[in-house]
Short mmCIF file of C-alpha atoms and ligand atoms in Angstrom, two decimals:
data_model
loop_
_atom_site.label_atom_id
_atom_site.label_comp_id
_atom_site.label_asym_id
_atom_site.label_seq_id
_atom_site.Cartn_x
_atom_site.Cartn_y
_atom_site.Cartn_z
CA MET T 25 -77.49 -213.48 86.52
CA ALA T 26 -75.54 -210.69 84.82
CA PHE T 27 -73.53 -211.71 81.76
CA GLU T 28 -74.80 -215.27 82.01
CA SER T 29 -75.34 -215.85 78.33
CA LEU T 30 -72.10 -214.08 77.35
CA THR T 31 -70.13 -216.11 79.88
CA ASN T 32 -71.64 -219.38 78.67
CA ARG T 33 -70.90 -218.58 75.07
CA LEU T 34 -67.33 -217.51 75.71
CA GLN T 35 -66.67 -220.60 77.83
CA ASN T 36 -67.90 -222.66 74.94
CA VAL T 37 -65.54 -220.97 72.48
CA PHE T 38 -62.55 -221.22 74.79
CA GLY T 39 -63.36 -224.78 75.83
CA LYS T 40 -62.85 -225.80 72.24
CA LEU T 41 -59.58 -223.85 71.97
CA ARG T 42 -58.12 -225.02 75.27
CA GLY T 43 -58.05 -228.62 74.22
CA LYS T 44 -55.92 -227.95 71.18
CA GLY T 45 -52.17 -228.54 71.20
CA LYS T 46 -51.77 -226.41 68.10
CA LEU T 47 -53.83 -223.57 66.70
CA SER T 48 -54.37 -223.13 63.00
CA GLU T 49 -55.36 -219.85 61.46
CA ASP T 50 -58.78 -221.40 60.87
CA ASP T 51 -59.12 -222.19 64.59
CA VAL T 52 -58.37 -218.58 65.47
CA ASN T 53 -60.74 -217.23 62.83
CA GLU T 54 -63.54 -219.51 63.93
CA ALA T 55 -63.03 -218.57 67.59
CA MET T 56 -63.01 -214.87 66.79
CA ARG T 57 -66.16 -215.19 64.73
CA GLU T 58 -67.86 -216.76 67.74
CA VAL T 59 -66.50 -214.15 70.16
CA ARG T 60 -67.82 -211.45 67.84
CA LEU T 61 -71.30 -212.98 67.77
CA ALA T 62 -71.31 -213.48 71.54
CA LEU T 63 -70.42 -209.83 72.14
CA LEU T 64 -73.00 -208.57 69.66
CA GLU T 65 -75.62 -210.72 71.26
CA ALA T 66 -74.65 -209.24 74.65
CA ASP T 67 -75.61 -205.88 73.15
CA VAL T 68 -72.07 -204.50 72.96
CA ASN T 69 -71.71 -201.57 70.55
CA PHE T 70 -70.87 -202.93 67.06
CA LYS T 71 -67.86 -200.65 66.54
CA VAL T 72 -66.49 -201.63 69.93
CA VAL T 73 -66.91 -205.30 69.00
CA LYS T 74 -65.17 -204.80 65.67
CA ASP T 75 -62.15 -203.08 67.24
CA PHE T 76 -61.99 -205.58 70.08
CA VAL T 77 -61.98 -208.62 67.82
CA ALA T 78 -59.39 -207.03 65.52
CA LYS T 79 -57.06 -206.41 68.47
CA VAL T 80 -57.42 -209.91 69.85
CA LYS T 81 -57.01 -211.48 66.45
CA GLU T 82 -53.82 -209.58 65.73
CA GLN T 83 -52.26 -210.97 68.90
CA ALA T 84 -53.79 -214.43 68.58
CA VAL T 85 -52.26 -214.94 65.16
CA GLY T 86 -48.89 -214.37 66.84
CA VAL T 87 -49.66 -217.21 69.26
CA GLU T 88 -50.04 -219.58 66.38
CA VAL T 89 -46.54 -218.61 65.28
CA GLN T 90 -45.06 -218.83 68.81
CA LYS T 91 -45.91 -222.52 68.96
CA SER T 92 -46.91 -222.28 72.59
CA PHE T 93 -47.72 -225.60 74.31
CA THR T 94 -51.06 -224.22 75.43
CA PRO T 95 -52.12 -221.89 72.64
CA GLY T 96 -55.77 -221.94 73.65
CA MET T 97 -54.90 -220.64 77.11
CA VAL T 98 -52.78 -217.91 75.61
CA VAL T 99 -55.74 -216.74 73.52
CA VAL T 100 -57.95 -216.69 76.62
CA ASP T 101 -55.32 -214.55 78.36
CA ILE T 102 -55.31 -212.14 75.44
CA VAL T 103 -59.10 -211.84 75.58
CA HIS T 104 -58.94 -211.34 79.36
CA LYS T 105 -56.35 -208.58 79.02
CA GLU T 106 -58.29 -206.84 76.25
CA LEU T 107 -61.56 -207.03 78.21
CA ILE T 108 -59.84 -205.26 81.13
CA GLU T 109 -58.51 -202.63 78.75
CA LEU T 110 -61.96 -202.20 77.20
CA MET T 111 -63.47 -201.43 80.59
CA GLY T 112 -60.87 -198.81 81.45
CA GLY T 113 -57.85 -200.73 82.73
CA SER T 114 -57.61 -200.05 86.43
CA ALA T 115 -60.20 -199.02 89.00
CA THR T 116 -60.52 -195.29 89.61
CA LYS T 117 -61.02 -193.59 92.94
CA ILE T 118 -63.54 -190.93 93.88
CA ALA T 119 -62.13 -187.39 93.55
CA LYS T 120 -60.88 -185.52 96.58
CA ALA T 121 -60.73 -181.74 96.42
CA SER T 122 -57.53 -180.11 97.66
CA LYS T 123 -59.75 -177.85 99.72
CA PRO T 124 -62.88 -179.53 101.14
CA PRO T 125 -65.69 -180.01 100.54
CA THR T 126 -65.37 -182.29 97.54
CA VAL T 127 -68.47 -181.71 95.44
CA ILE T 128 -70.16 -184.56 93.59
CA LEU T 129 -72.92 -183.78 91.11
CA MET T 130 -75.31 -186.63 90.37
CA ALA T 131 -77.19 -186.82 87.07
CA GLY T 132 -79.34 -189.38 85.34
CA LEU T 133 -82.61 -190.36 83.75
CA GLN T 134 -85.62 -191.07 85.92
CA GLY T 135 -85.70 -194.59 87.27
CA ALA T 136 -82.01 -195.23 86.61
CA GLY T 137 -81.40 -195.42 90.36
CA LYS T 138 -79.97 -191.96 91.02
CA THR T 139 -81.51 -191.41 94.44
CA THR T 140 -80.66 -194.92 95.61
CA THR T 141 -77.11 -194.49 94.33
CA THR T 142 -76.77 -191.12 96.05
CA ALA T 143 -77.53 -192.79 99.39
CA LYS T 144 -75.20 -195.70 98.65
CA LEU T 145 -72.42 -193.28 97.72
CA ALA T 146 -72.94 -191.39 100.99
CA MET T 147 -72.71 -194.69 102.85
CA MET T 148 -69.49 -195.56 101.10
CA LEU T 149 -68.02 -192.19 102.07
CA MET T 150 -69.20 -192.55 105.67
CA LYS T 151 -67.56 -195.95 105.85
CA GLY T 152 -64.33 -194.15 104.94
CA ASN T 153 -64.92 -191.74 107.87
CA HIS T 154 -66.12 -188.88 105.70
CA LYS T 155 -68.96 -186.57 106.57
CA PRO T 156 -71.12 -186.12 103.48
CA LEU T 157 -74.02 -183.71 103.07
CA LEU T 158 -76.78 -184.65 100.65
CA ILE T 159 -78.42 -181.79 98.79
CA ALA T 160 -81.98 -182.37 97.59
CA GLY T 161 -82.02 -180.68 94.19
CA ASP T 162 -84.89 -182.52 92.53
CA ILE T 163 -87.83 -180.18 93.08
CA TYR T 164 -89.92 -181.52 90.20
CA ARG T 165 -90.72 -185.14 90.96
CA PRO T 166 -93.30 -185.30 93.73
CA ALA T 167 -91.77 -187.04 96.74
CA ALA T 168 -88.19 -186.92 95.44
CA ILE T 169 -87.11 -184.76 98.36
CA LYS T 170 -88.97 -186.98 100.81
CA GLN T 171 -87.33 -190.07 99.30
CA LEU T 172 -83.89 -188.58 99.86
CA GLN T 173 -84.80 -187.52 103.40
CA VAL T 174 -86.00 -191.01 104.26
CA LEU T 175 -82.81 -192.53 102.88
CA GLY T 176 -80.74 -189.89 104.70
CA GLU T 177 -82.40 -190.82 107.99
CA GLN T 178 -81.86 -194.48 107.32
CA ILE T 179 -78.11 -194.07 106.79
CA LYS T 180 -77.77 -191.17 109.23
CA ALA T 181 -76.56 -188.63 106.67
CA PRO T 182 -77.97 -185.09 106.79
CA VAL T 183 -80.05 -183.89 103.85
CA PHE T 184 -80.14 -180.21 102.90
CA THR T 185 -83.43 -179.03 101.42
CA LEU T 186 -85.23 -175.77 100.79
CA GLY T 187 -88.41 -177.46 99.66
CA ASN T 188 -89.95 -177.37 96.19
CA ASP T 189 -90.30 -173.64 95.72
CA VAL T 190 -86.69 -172.54 95.49
CA SER T 191 -84.74 -173.09 92.28
CA PRO T 192 -82.34 -176.06 92.26
CA VAL T 193 -79.48 -173.69 91.42
CA GLU T 194 -80.17 -171.68 94.56
CA ILE T 195 -80.61 -174.84 96.65
CA ALA T 196 -77.23 -176.08 95.43
CA ARG T 197 -75.58 -172.75 96.19
CA GLN T 198 -76.97 -172.52 99.72
CA GLY T 199 -76.37 -176.21 100.34
CA LEU T 200 -72.73 -175.78 99.51
CA GLN T 201 -72.46 -172.84 101.92
CA PHE T 202 -74.13 -174.93 104.60
CA ALA T 203 -71.64 -177.74 104.01
CA LYS T 204 -68.71 -175.36 104.36
CA ALA T 205 -70.12 -173.83 107.54
CA ASN T 206 -70.70 -177.27 109.06
CA SER T 207 -67.40 -178.87 108.05
CA HIS T 208 -68.80 -181.48 105.68
CA ASP T 209 -65.94 -182.82 103.59
CA TYR T 210 -68.18 -184.20 100.82
CA VAL T 211 -71.29 -182.78 99.21
CA ILE T 212 -73.52 -184.89 96.99
CA VAL T 213 -75.96 -182.88 94.89
CA ASP T 214 -79.00 -184.87 93.78
CA THR T 215 -80.59 -183.37 90.67
CA ALA T 216 -83.86 -183.84 88.82
CA GLY T 217 -84.19 -186.99 86.77
CA ARG T 218 -85.48 -186.89 83.23
CA LEU T 219 -87.57 -189.23 81.18
CA GLN T 220 -85.23 -188.59 78.30
CA ILE T 221 -82.57 -186.04 77.48
CA ASP T 222 -84.38 -182.78 78.03
CA GLU T 223 -82.88 -179.43 77.00
CA ALA T 224 -84.37 -177.33 79.80
CA LEU T 225 -83.24 -179.71 82.51
CA MET T 226 -79.84 -180.09 80.91
CA GLU T 227 -79.51 -176.32 80.99
CA GLU T 228 -80.40 -176.36 84.67
CA LEU T 229 -77.74 -178.99 85.32
CA LYS T 230 -75.19 -176.78 83.59
CA GLN T 231 -76.18 -173.87 85.83
CA ILE T 232 -75.85 -176.01 88.96
CA HIS T 233 -72.49 -177.16 87.63
CA GLU T 234 -71.43 -173.54 87.22
CA VAL T 235 -72.44 -172.67 90.78
CA VAL T 236 -71.02 -175.66 92.66
CA GLN T 237 -67.98 -176.35 90.42
CA PRO T 238 -68.09 -180.09 91.06
CA ASP T 239 -64.96 -182.21 91.44
CA GLU T 240 -66.92 -185.20 90.25
CA VAL T 241 -69.87 -185.40 87.84
CA LEU T 242 -71.39 -188.86 88.01
CA LEU T 243 -74.00 -190.12 85.59
CA VAL T 244 -76.19 -192.93 86.86
CA VAL T 245 -77.34 -195.34 84.17
CA ASP T 246 -79.31 -198.56 84.28
CA ALA T 247 -77.16 -201.45 83.06
CA MET T 248 -80.30 -203.34 82.04
CA THR T 249 -80.90 -200.85 79.23
CA GLY T 250 -77.72 -201.83 77.35
CA GLN T 251 -76.88 -199.59 74.39
CA GLU T 252 -79.56 -197.14 75.44
CA ALA T 253 -77.51 -196.49 78.59
CA VAL T 254 -74.44 -195.94 76.44
CA ASN T 255 -76.26 -193.43 74.23
CA VAL T 256 -77.49 -191.57 77.29
CA ALA T 257 -73.94 -191.45 78.66
CA LYS T 258 -72.66 -190.14 75.34
CA SER T 259 -75.21 -187.30 75.23
CA PHE T 260 -74.62 -186.29 78.84
CA HIS T 261 -70.87 -186.42 78.42
CA GLU T 262 -71.03 -184.14 75.40
CA GLN T 263 -72.87 -181.51 77.40
CA LEU T 264 -71.59 -181.89 80.94
CA GLU T 265 -68.12 -183.42 80.86
CA LEU T 266 -68.85 -186.35 83.11
CA THR T 267 -66.03 -187.63 85.28
CA GLY T 268 -67.57 -191.05 85.73
CA VAL T 269 -70.50 -193.36 85.16
CA VAL T 270 -72.30 -195.45 87.77
CA LEU T 271 -73.86 -198.64 86.43
CA THR T 272 -76.89 -199.68 88.43
CA LYS T 273 -78.90 -202.88 88.54
CA MET T 274 -75.84 -205.02 88.02
CA ASP T 275 -77.56 -207.56 90.27
CA GLY T 276 -80.08 -208.15 87.46
CA ASP T 277 -79.58 -210.23 84.34
CA THR T 278 -77.98 -207.53 82.20
CA ARG T 279 -76.37 -208.97 79.10
CA GLY T 280 -73.25 -206.85 79.50
CA GLY T 281 -73.49 -204.35 76.65
CA ALA T 282 -73.34 -201.23 78.82
CA ALA T 283 -70.46 -202.40 81.02
CA LEU T 284 -68.43 -203.32 77.96
CA SER T 285 -69.21 -200.28 75.79
CA VAL T 286 -69.44 -197.19 78.01
CA LYS T 287 -65.71 -196.48 78.33
CA ALA T 288 -64.87 -197.15 74.68
CA VAL T 289 -67.80 -195.15 73.30
CA THR T 290 -67.72 -192.16 75.65
CA GLY T 291 -64.14 -192.09 76.91
CA CYS T 292 -65.61 -191.80 80.37
CA PRO T 293 -64.81 -194.54 82.90
CA ILE T 294 -67.31 -196.57 84.90
CA LYS T 295 -66.42 -195.72 88.49
CA PHE T 296 -69.02 -197.56 90.52
CA VAL T 297 -71.55 -200.35 90.28
CA SER T 298 -74.78 -200.71 92.18
CA MET T 299 -75.93 -204.23 92.95
CA GLY T 300 -79.35 -204.11 94.52
CA GLU T 301 -82.21 -202.13 95.96
CA LYS T 302 -80.98 -202.45 99.53
CA ILE T 303 -78.98 -199.44 100.70
CA GLU T 304 -75.41 -200.57 101.26
CA PRO T 305 -72.10 -198.88 100.50
CA LEU T 306 -71.57 -198.36 96.76
CA GLU T 307 -68.89 -200.57 95.23
CA SER T 308 -65.98 -199.42 93.09
CA PHE T 309 -65.89 -200.78 89.57
CA HIS T 310 -62.91 -203.09 89.03
CA PRO T 311 -62.35 -203.83 85.31
CA GLU T 312 -60.11 -206.75 86.20
CA ARG T 313 -62.68 -208.45 88.43
CA MET T 314 -65.44 -207.78 85.92
CA ALA T 315 -63.38 -209.31 83.11
CA SER T 316 -62.75 -212.43 85.20
CA ARG T 317 -66.43 -212.65 86.01
CA ILE T 318 -67.36 -212.37 82.34
CA LEU T 319 -64.94 -215.13 81.41
CA GLY T 320 -66.41 -217.27 84.18
P1 GDP I 425 -84.13 -192.38 90.28
O1 GDP I 425 -85.45 -192.05 89.67
O2 GDP I 425 -83.05 -192.40 89.26
O3 GDP I 425 -83.79 -191.56 91.46
O4 GDP I 425 -84.23 -193.90 90.75
P2 GDP I 425 -84.45 -194.56 92.17
O5 GDP I 425 -83.21 -194.46 92.99
O6 GDP I 425 -85.72 -194.07 92.77
O7 GDP I 425 -84.57 -196.09 91.73
C1 GDP I 425 -85.57 -196.54 90.84
C2 GDP I 425 -85.88 -198.00 91.17
O8 GDP I 425 -84.75 -198.83 90.88
C3 GDP I 425 -86.19 -198.24 92.64
O9 GDP I 425 -87.21 -199.20 92.74
C4 GDP I 425 -84.88 -198.76 93.22
O10 GDP I 425 -85.07 -199.58 94.34
C5 GDP I 425 -84.35 -199.56 92.04
N1 GDP I 425 -82.88 -199.67 92.04
C6 GDP I 425 -81.96 -198.69 92.16
N2 GDP I 425 -80.70 -199.19 92.10
C7 GDP I 425 -80.84 -200.53 91.93
C8 GDP I 425 -79.91 -201.63 91.78
O11 GDP I 425 -78.69 -201.49 91.78
N3 GDP I 425 -80.45 -202.86 91.61
C9 GDP I 425 -81.81 -203.08 91.58
N4 GDP I 425 -82.24 -204.31 91.41
N5 GDP I 425 -82.69 -202.08 91.72
C10 GDP I 425 -82.22 -200.84 91.89
#
């Protein structure tokens, strides 16, 4: 289960604190040392951990002075509040262009779950009575177009393709025209995945970006890859100005590092989470719910 080890460790720390009628500075220091280790072990970025613990500690020391009847609980509340803050505060909504269609550009490394997420996103939009068009822009991976078409059929969303021989920039341009002519209010552009950050493909993404002028640029990253996912997000954000990150494979036993580091390291919020291989509507990312889940 996701965050299992982190949750167990934090519950342990707070279990000890909760029972105390009074907190000494030593109690707070000891608890913060354990929180720090738990976060590092969950693969949270070390700088993020350092800042987080410093913030909590600053407030927790105040609790000791306040002489609260339940100081341990107050410290847990502080951690809860700071975890929410760390993950971006409140949930964010998908963009909506003032003049439709709203264009969403999807990016990500191969295997991260980009195609699956594209279909899930379309489903989410359809559930909200929107009429999305999927544009098949990955002409490099054999069967990528077919995969999108199969998913499109499954969820009953049309897929625009010009095959493998037309450049993705041209496909995106014509796809957008098609969407306008057929009153689609959302366009989701699927792009080629990469094995790693690749200059040529990044350049292509920039050109597609230029042509479709997206309202939303979503990077799909695999939560199971922890700090690697965060580094990927950082590199993409530097080159493409992402508007959001989608964390996939949150149904797996990810330790939590990506969920807890992406926003702080990149400045870019996590907007959605994907929780399985089955195609169902994508879920919004709620920092508050995630923080509660982490605390168990
Ligand atoms: P792409 O190469 O980025 O387009 O990745 P795909 O969408 O083809 O997904 C790669 C693999 O990850 C497939 O086997 C998907 O079924 C699987 N996958 C995608 N999203 C999730 C998820 O949220 N949870 C799990 N467990 N598997 C996922």
